[in-house]
Short mmCIF file of C-alpha atoms in Angstrom, two decimals:
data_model
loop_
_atom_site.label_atom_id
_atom_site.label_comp_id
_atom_site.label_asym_id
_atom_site.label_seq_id
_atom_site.Cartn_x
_atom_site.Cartn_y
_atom_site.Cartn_z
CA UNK Y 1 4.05 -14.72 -45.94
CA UNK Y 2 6.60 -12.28 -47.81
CA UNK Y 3 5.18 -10.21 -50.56
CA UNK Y 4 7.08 -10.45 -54.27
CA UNK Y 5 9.49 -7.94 -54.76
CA UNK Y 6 8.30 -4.30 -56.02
CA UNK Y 7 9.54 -3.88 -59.88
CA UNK Y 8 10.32 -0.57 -60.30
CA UNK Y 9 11.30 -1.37 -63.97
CA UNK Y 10 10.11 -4.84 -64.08
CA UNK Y 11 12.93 -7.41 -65.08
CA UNK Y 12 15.74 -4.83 -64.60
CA UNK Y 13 15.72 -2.56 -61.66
CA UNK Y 14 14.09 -3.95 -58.26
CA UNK Y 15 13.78 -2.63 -54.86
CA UNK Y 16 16.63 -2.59 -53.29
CA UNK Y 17 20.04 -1.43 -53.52
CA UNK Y 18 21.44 -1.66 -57.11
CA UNK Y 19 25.46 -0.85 -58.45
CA UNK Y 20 25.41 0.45 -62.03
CA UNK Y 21 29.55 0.15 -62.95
CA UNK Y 22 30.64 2.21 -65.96
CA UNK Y 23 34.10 3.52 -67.36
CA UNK Y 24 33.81 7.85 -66.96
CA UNK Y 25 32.23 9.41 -70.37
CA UNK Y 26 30.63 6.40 -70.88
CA UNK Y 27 27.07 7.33 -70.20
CA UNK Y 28 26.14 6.65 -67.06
CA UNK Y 29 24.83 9.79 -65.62
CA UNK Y 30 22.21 10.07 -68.76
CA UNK Y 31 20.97 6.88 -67.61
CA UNK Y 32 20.66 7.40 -64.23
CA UNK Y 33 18.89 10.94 -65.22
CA UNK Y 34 16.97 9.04 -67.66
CA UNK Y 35 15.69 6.42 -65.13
CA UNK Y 36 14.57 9.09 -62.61
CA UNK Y 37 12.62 11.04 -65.34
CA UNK Y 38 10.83 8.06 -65.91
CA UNK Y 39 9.63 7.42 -62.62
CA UNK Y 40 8.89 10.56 -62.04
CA UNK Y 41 6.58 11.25 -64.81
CA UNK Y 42 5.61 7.29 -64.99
CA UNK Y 43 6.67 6.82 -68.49
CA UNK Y 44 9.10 3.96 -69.51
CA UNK Y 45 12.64 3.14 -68.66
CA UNK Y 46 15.12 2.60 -71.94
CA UNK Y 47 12.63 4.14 -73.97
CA UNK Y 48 10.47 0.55 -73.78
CA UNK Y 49 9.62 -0.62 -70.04
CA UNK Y 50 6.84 0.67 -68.46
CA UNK Y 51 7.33 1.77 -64.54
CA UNK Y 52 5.08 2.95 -61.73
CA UNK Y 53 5.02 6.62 -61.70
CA UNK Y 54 6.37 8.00 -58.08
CA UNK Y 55 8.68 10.54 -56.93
CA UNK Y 56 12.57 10.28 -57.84
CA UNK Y 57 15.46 11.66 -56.10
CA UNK Y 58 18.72 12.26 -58.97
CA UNK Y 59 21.79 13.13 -56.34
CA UNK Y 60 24.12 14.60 -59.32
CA UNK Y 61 27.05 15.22 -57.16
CA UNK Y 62 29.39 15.59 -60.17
CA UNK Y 63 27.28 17.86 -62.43
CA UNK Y 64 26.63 21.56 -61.74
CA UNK Y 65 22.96 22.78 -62.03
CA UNK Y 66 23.85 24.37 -65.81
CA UNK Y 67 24.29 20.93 -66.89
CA UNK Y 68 21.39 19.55 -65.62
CA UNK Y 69 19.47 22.31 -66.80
CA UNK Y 70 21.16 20.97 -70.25
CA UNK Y 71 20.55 17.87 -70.74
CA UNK Y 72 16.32 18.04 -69.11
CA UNK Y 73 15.94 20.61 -71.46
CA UNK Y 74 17.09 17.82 -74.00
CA UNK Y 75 14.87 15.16 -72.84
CA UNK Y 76 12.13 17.04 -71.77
CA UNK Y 77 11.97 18.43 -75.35
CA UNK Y 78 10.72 21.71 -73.53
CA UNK Y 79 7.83 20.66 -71.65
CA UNK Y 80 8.42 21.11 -67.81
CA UNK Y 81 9.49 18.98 -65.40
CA UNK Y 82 7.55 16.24 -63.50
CA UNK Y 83 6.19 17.02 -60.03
CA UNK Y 84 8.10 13.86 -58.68
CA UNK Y 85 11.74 14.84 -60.12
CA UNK Y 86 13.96 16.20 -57.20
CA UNK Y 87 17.30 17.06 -58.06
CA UNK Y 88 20.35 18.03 -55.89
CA UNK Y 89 23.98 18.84 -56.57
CA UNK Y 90 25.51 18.69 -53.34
CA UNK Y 91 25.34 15.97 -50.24
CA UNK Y 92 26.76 15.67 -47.12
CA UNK Y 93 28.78 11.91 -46.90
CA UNK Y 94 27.25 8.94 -45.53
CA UNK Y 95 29.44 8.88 -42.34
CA UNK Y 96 28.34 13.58 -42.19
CA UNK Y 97 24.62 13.11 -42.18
CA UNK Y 98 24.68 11.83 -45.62
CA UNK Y 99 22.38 8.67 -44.22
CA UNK Y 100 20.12 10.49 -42.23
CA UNK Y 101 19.55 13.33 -44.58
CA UNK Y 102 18.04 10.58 -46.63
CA UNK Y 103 16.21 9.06 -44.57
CA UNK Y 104 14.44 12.00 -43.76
CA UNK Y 105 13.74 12.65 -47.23
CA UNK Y 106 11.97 9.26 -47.52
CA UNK Y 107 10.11 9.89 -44.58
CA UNK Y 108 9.11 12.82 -46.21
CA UNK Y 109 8.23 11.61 -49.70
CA UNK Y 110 6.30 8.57 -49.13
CA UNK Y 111 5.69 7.91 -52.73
CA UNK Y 112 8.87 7.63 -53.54
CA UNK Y 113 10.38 5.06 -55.64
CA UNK Y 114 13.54 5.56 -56.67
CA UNK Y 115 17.37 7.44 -55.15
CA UNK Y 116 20.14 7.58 -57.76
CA UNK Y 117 23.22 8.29 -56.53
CA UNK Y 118 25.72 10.07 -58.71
CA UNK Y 119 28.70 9.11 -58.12
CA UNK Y 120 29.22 6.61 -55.22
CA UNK Y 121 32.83 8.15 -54.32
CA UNK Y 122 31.09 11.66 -53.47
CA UNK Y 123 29.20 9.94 -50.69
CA UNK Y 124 31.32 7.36 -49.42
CA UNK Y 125 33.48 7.80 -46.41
CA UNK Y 126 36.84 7.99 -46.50
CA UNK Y 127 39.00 4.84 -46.61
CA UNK Y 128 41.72 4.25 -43.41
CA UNK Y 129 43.78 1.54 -42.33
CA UNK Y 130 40.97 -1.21 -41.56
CA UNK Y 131 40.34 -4.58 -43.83
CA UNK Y 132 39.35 -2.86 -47.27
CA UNK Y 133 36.87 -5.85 -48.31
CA UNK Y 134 35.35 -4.31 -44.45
CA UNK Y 135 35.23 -1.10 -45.35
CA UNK Y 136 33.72 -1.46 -48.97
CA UNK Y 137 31.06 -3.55 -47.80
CA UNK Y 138 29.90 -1.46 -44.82
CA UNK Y 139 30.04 1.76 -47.56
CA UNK Y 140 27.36 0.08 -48.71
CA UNK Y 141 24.93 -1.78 -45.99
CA UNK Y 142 23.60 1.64 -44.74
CA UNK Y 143 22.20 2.32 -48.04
CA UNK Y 144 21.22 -1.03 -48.60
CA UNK Y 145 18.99 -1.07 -45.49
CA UNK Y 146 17.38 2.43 -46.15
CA UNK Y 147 16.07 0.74 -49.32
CA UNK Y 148 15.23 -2.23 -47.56
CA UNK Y 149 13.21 0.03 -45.28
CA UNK Y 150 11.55 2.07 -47.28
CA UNK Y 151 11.03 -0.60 -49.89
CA UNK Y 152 12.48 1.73 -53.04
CA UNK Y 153 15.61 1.18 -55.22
CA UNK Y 154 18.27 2.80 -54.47
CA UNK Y 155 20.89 2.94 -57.38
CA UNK Y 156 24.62 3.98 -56.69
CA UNK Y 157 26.53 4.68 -59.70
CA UNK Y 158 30.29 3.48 -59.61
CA UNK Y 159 33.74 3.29 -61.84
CA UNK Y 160 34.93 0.21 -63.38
CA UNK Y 161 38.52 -0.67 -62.76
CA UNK Y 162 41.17 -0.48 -65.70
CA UNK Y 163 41.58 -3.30 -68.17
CA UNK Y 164 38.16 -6.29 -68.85
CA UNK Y 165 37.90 -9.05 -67.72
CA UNK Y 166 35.54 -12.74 -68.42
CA UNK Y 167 33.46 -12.00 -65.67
CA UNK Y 168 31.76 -8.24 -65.33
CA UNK Y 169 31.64 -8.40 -61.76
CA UNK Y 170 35.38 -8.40 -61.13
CA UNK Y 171 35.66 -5.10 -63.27
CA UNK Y 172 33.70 -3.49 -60.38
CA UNK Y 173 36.21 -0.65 -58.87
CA UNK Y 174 37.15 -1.99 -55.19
CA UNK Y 175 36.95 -5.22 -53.43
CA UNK Y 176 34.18 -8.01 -53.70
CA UNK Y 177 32.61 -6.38 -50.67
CA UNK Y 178 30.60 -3.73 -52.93
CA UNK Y 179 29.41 -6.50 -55.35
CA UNK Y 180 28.43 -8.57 -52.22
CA UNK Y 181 27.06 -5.80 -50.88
CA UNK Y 182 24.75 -4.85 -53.32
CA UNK Y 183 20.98 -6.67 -54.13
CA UNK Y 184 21.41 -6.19 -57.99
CA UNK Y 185 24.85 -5.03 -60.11
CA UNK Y 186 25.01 -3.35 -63.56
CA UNK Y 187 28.07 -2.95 -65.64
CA UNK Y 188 27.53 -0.54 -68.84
CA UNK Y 189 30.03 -1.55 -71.33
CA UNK Y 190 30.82 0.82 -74.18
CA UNK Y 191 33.21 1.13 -76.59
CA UNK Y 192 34.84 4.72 -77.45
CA UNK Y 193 33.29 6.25 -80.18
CA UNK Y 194 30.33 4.37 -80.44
CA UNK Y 195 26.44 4.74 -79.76
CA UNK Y 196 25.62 1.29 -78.31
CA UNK Y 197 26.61 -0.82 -75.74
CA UNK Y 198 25.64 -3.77 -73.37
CA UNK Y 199 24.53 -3.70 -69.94
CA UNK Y 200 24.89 -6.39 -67.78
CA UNK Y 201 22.56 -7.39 -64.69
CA UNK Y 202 23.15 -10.03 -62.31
CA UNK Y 203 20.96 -9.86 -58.69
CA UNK Y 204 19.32 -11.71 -56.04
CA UNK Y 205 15.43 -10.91 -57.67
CA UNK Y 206 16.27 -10.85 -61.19
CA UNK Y 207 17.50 -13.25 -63.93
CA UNK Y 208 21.60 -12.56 -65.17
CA UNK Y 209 21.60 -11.21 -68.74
CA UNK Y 210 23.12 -9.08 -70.86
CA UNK Y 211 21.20 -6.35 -72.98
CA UNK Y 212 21.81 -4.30 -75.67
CA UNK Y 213 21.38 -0.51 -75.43
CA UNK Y 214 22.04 2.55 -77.82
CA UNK Y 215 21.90 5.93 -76.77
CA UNK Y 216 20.52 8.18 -79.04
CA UNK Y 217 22.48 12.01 -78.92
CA UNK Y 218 19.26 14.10 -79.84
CA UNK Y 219 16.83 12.98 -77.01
CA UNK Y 220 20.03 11.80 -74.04
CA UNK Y 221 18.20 8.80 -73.83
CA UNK Y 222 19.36 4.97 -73.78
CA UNK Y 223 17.23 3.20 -75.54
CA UNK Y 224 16.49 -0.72 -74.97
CA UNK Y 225 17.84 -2.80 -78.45
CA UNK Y 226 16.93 -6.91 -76.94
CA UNK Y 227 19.21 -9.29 -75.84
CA UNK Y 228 23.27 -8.63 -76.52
CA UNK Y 229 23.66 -11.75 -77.88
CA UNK Y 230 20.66 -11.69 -80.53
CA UNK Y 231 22.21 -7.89 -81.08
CA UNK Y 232 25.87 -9.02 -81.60
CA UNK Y 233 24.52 -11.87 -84.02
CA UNK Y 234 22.57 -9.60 -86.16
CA UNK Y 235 25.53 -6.85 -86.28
CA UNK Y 236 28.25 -9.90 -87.17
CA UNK Y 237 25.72 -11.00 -90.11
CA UNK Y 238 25.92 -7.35 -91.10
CA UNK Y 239 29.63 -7.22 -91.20
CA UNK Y 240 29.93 -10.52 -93.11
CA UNK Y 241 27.41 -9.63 -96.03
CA UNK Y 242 28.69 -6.25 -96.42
CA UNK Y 243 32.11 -7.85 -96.75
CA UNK Y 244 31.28 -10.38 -99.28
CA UNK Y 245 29.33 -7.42 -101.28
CA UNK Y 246 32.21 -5.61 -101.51
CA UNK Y 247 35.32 -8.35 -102.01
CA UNK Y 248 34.18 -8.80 -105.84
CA UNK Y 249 35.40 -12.89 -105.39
CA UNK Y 250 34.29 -15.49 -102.84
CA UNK Y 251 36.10 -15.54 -99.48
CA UNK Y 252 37.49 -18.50 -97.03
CA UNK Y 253 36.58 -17.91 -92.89
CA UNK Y 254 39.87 -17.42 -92.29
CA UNK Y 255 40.39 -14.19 -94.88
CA UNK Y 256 36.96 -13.22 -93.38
CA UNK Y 257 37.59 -13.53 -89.34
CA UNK Y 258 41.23 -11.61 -90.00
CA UNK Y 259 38.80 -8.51 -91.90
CA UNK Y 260 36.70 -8.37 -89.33
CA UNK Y 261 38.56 -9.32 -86.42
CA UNK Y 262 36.68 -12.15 -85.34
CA UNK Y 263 37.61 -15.92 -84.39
CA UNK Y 264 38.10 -18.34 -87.37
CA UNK Y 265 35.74 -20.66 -85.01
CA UNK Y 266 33.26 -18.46 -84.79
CA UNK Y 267 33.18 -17.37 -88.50
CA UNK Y 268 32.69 -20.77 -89.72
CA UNK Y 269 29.58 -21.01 -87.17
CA UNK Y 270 28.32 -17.96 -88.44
CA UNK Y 271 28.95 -18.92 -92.04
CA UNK Y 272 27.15 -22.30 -91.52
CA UNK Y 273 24.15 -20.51 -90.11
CA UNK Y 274 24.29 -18.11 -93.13
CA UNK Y 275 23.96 -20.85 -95.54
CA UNK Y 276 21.64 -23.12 -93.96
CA UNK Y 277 19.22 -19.61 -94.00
CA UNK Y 278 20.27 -19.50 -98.13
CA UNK Y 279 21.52 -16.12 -97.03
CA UNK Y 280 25.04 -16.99 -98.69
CA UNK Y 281 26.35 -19.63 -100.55
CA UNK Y 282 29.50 -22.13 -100.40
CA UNK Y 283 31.73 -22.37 -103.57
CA UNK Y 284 34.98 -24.29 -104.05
CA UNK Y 285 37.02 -24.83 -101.87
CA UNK Y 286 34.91 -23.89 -98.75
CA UNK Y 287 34.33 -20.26 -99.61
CA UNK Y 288 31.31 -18.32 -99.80
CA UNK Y 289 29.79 -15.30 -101.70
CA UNK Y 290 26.45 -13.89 -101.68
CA UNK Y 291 23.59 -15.98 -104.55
CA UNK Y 292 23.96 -13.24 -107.85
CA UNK Y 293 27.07 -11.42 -106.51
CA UNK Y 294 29.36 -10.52 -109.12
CA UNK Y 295 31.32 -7.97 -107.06
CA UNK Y 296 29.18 -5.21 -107.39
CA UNK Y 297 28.33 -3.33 -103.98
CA UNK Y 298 25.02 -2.12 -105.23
CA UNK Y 299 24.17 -5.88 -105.58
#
């Protein structure tokens, strides 16, 4: 008899070893700062999800301790630090001591529940001239089985590779052997310029899905929206009233979807969903306007 897998954040991060892929800028470090302040002081992950309070281990190998000092001072909103929080700004690689250094933390902290590492590519030996998929994958196994061992989650934060793609997995930086490798993978997606984004989770103890984040400036803190898709919908309805607000005459799907830079297809499915709510109306010849809008915006 095996015991159910310990939630550190239940329904996103497990035990286990986790890869959180992001673009650089994107927000990824605040997250993975985020996370371990909420462990350590047991309050909730994305600003919603309750977690077990235990010690937390933030290996910020590509900040300097100014910038840490920073951004706590920005979520901590001046009150001091957790007991559990342990920070650290340098680390020897995996194949230097790296492992064993944190092993002997673990051994030392037995309440710990959680080891970000920040970034993967500051602890990973160096590449030579051996079968890459080989060499990606074994990166990865000794941290795997310290988390196994110790039965905590060890996150390793990563790069995505240049250009998107259907499936999130393949944007991973590197072969399939770090995907495979891995119990659990994130991918943060985030456009330039803009405050939310969706982060994807696919694993061996947890359900795929996509959710919808937004990071709010003031507190460096991702906060949890729901589910992308419900998100996407309700941001799309947005766009479309607003647009027939302001077009002072009733519009086809195809002027709409070439405003907003959507699909025809998917326009029309929005529209029909938009009527059948009595949230817009259809006109002749199949176009729509909002019930009492006579081109006024404050309408």
């Amino acid at each position: 008899t095996f015991p159910e897998p310990h939630w550190i954040a239940p329904g996103y991060l497990c035990e286990g070893l986790t890869l959180l892929g992001g673009r650089p800028k994107l927000g990824k470090s605040w997250l993975g700062l985020g996370l371990t302040l909420a462990v350590a002081s047991g309050g909730a992950a994305f600003g919603k999800v309750p977690v077990e309070r235990g010690e937390a281990l933030y290996l910020a190998l590509e900040d300097t301790p100014k910038r840490l000092q920073s951004r706590l001072g920005m979520m901590l909103h001046g009150e001091p630090a957790p007991d559990g929080l342990h920070l650290a700004t340098a680390w020897p690689r995996l194949d230097q001591g790296g492992l064993q250094h944190l092993e002997a933390w673990l051994d030392e902290h037995q309440d710990a529940r959680l080891v970000i590492v920040d970034t993967f590519q500051k602890l990973r030996p160096p590449q030579d001239g051996r079968g890459l998929y080989e060499q990606d994958y074994a990166a990865l196994a000794g941290l795997k089985a310290l988390a196994d061992r110790h039965g905590v989650a060890v996150l390793v934060v990563h790069h995505l590779r240049k250009g998107s793609s259907e499936d999130p997995l393949e944007e991973v930086s590197g072969t399939t052997g770090l995907t495979g490798a891995a119990d659990t993978v994130w991918v943060l997606r985030r456009d330039r310029g803009r405050m939310d984004a969706t982060l994807f989770i696919t694993g061996r103890d947890t359900e795929e899905q996509e959710t919808a984040l937004q990071f709010d400036p003031s507190l460096g803190l991702w906060c949890l929206l729901g589910s992308a898709e419900e998100y996407r919908m309700s941001q799309e309805r947005q766009a479309v009233l607003a647009l027939l607000r302001e077009a002072g005459e009733p519009l086809g799907p195809k002027a709409i979807a070439e405003a907003l830079g959507k699909t025809e297809g998917s326009v029309r499915k929005l529209l029909f969903t938009l009527v059948n709510e009595g949230v817009i109306k259809r006109v002749d010849r199949g176009r729509y306007t909002i019930p009492g809008n006579n081109g006024n915006v404050g309408n």
